[in-house]
Amino acid sequence: LMLQRLSGVSASILDLDKLGALILDEISTAMHIETVAIFLKNAGTGSFHIMAHKGLSEPQKLSFRENHPIILWLIKHQRALTQTNIDLFPQFKSLWADEKADLQKINAELMIPLTAKNDLVGVFALGPKRSEQPYSLDDQLTLITLANQTAMTIENARLYWELQKTNEALLEAHDILETRVVERTAELGETNQALEEEIVERKRVQEKMEAALDEKEVLLKEIHHRVKNNLQIISSLLSLQSRKIEDPTSLQMFQESQDRVRSMALIHAKLYESQDLASIDFPNYIRSLTKFLFESHMQYPGQIDMEITSGEIYLDIDKAVPLGLIINELVTNSLKH
């Protein structure tokens, strides 16, 4: 349920602070823990600093250097690291006193790597459970799945944040340039050469702004594409897990969850194909969704026909997702009963 909630909500969030708070709330609630933090890699220095946290004191002073033994271990192994591992593995015996002190402040029982494009972009640091029980293998598998899904979402939000900063810098440069144009026009009103140079400069800034907008559109398309891929990964995980289930009721619940995840993935696929990236052709989406459901649930081909009557309707993601889930339930029930 946590994975499903995050996959459905985080896809539309590009604000790093809001995204971090959402992820931490879900993790702390699902795992019953009081302290949890997300460390994010600084693209410039390579060090890892706290992006968001819950329950830590003086978090702004906590970080991991680029060649920290824990960071090097997570890059090499790309799997969960427990506090027991840190206490026993010889490569961690050489930790500095201040690094050991920082680990005590973080109070992490489990470190989960966030990997995007085979690059460590962040770390989940989870404190002990309220029950004082260790993290089970199932807990670790769930958190690794969450990390794989979240890494791209966080990376996309970071790229979007950097793009916003670039746009702000361009707009500031544009404002400064306009001021310079006014001042120079007043001083050199009769100097045509100076005016021509300013016009050329303004055109160059305008081209940069247009290029930045084009990059933003490409980024948004990539975000929808990656969210669709992440949802398909979740659907595949559910499919793999369902093969081990013999109870018909439990198997049906897994299959229904697959259909719901698939319906959300299809929305992001349609947004990726859409021209304006803000809304989708909903009748076209209905046809694709019902075709998939017919192929998945039709037990007696030829006995049921489908007819879709709809006007030209375009919906944004906030309306398309719940309506897609409703249509998924209605069509599935119709085919079953």
PDB file of C-alpha atoms in Angstrom, residues 167-183 202 205 209:
ATOM      1  CA  ASN A 167      15.480  29.886 -15.444  1.00  0.00           C
ATOM      2  CA  GLU A 168      15.627  32.298 -12.498  1.00  0.00           C
ATOM      3  CA  ALA A 169      19.204  33.191 -13.391  1.00  0.00           C
ATOM      4  CA  LEU A 170      18.201  33.757 -17.006  1.00  0.00           C
ATOM      5  CA  LEU A 171      15.274  35.935 -15.976  1.00  0.00           C
ATOM      6  CA  GLU A 172      17.539  37.922 -13.647  1.00  0.00           C
ATOM      7  CA  ALA A 173      20.043  38.326 -16.468  1.00  0.00           C
ATOM      8  CA  HIS A 174      17.212  39.429 -18.727  1.00  0.00           C
ATOM      9  CA  ASP A 175      16.086  42.059 -16.195  1.00  0.00           C
ATOM     10  CA  ILE A 176      19.652  43.313 -15.779  1.00  0.00           C
ATOM     11  CA  LEU A 177      20.018  43.461 -19.532  1.00  0.00           C
ATOM     12  CA  GLU A 178      16.831  45.469 -19.898  1.00  0.00           C
ATOM     13  CA  THR A 179      18.101  47.958 -17.303  1.00  0.00           C
ATOM     14  CA  ARG A 180      21.363  48.279 -19.181  1.00  0.00           C
ATOM     15  CA  VAL A 181      19.468  48.866 -22.417  1.00  0.00           C
ATOM     16  CA  VAL A 182      17.496  51.718 -20.860  1.00  0.00           C
ATOM     17  CA  GLU A 183      20.608  53.309 -19.368  1.00  0.00           C
ATOM     18  CA  ARG A 202      18.755  40.383 -26.034  1.00  0.00           C
ATOM     19  CA  VAL A 205      19.232  35.732 -23.956  1.00  0.00           C
ATOM     20  CA  MET A 209      15.263  31.099 -22.408  1.00  0.00           C
TER      21      MET A 209
END
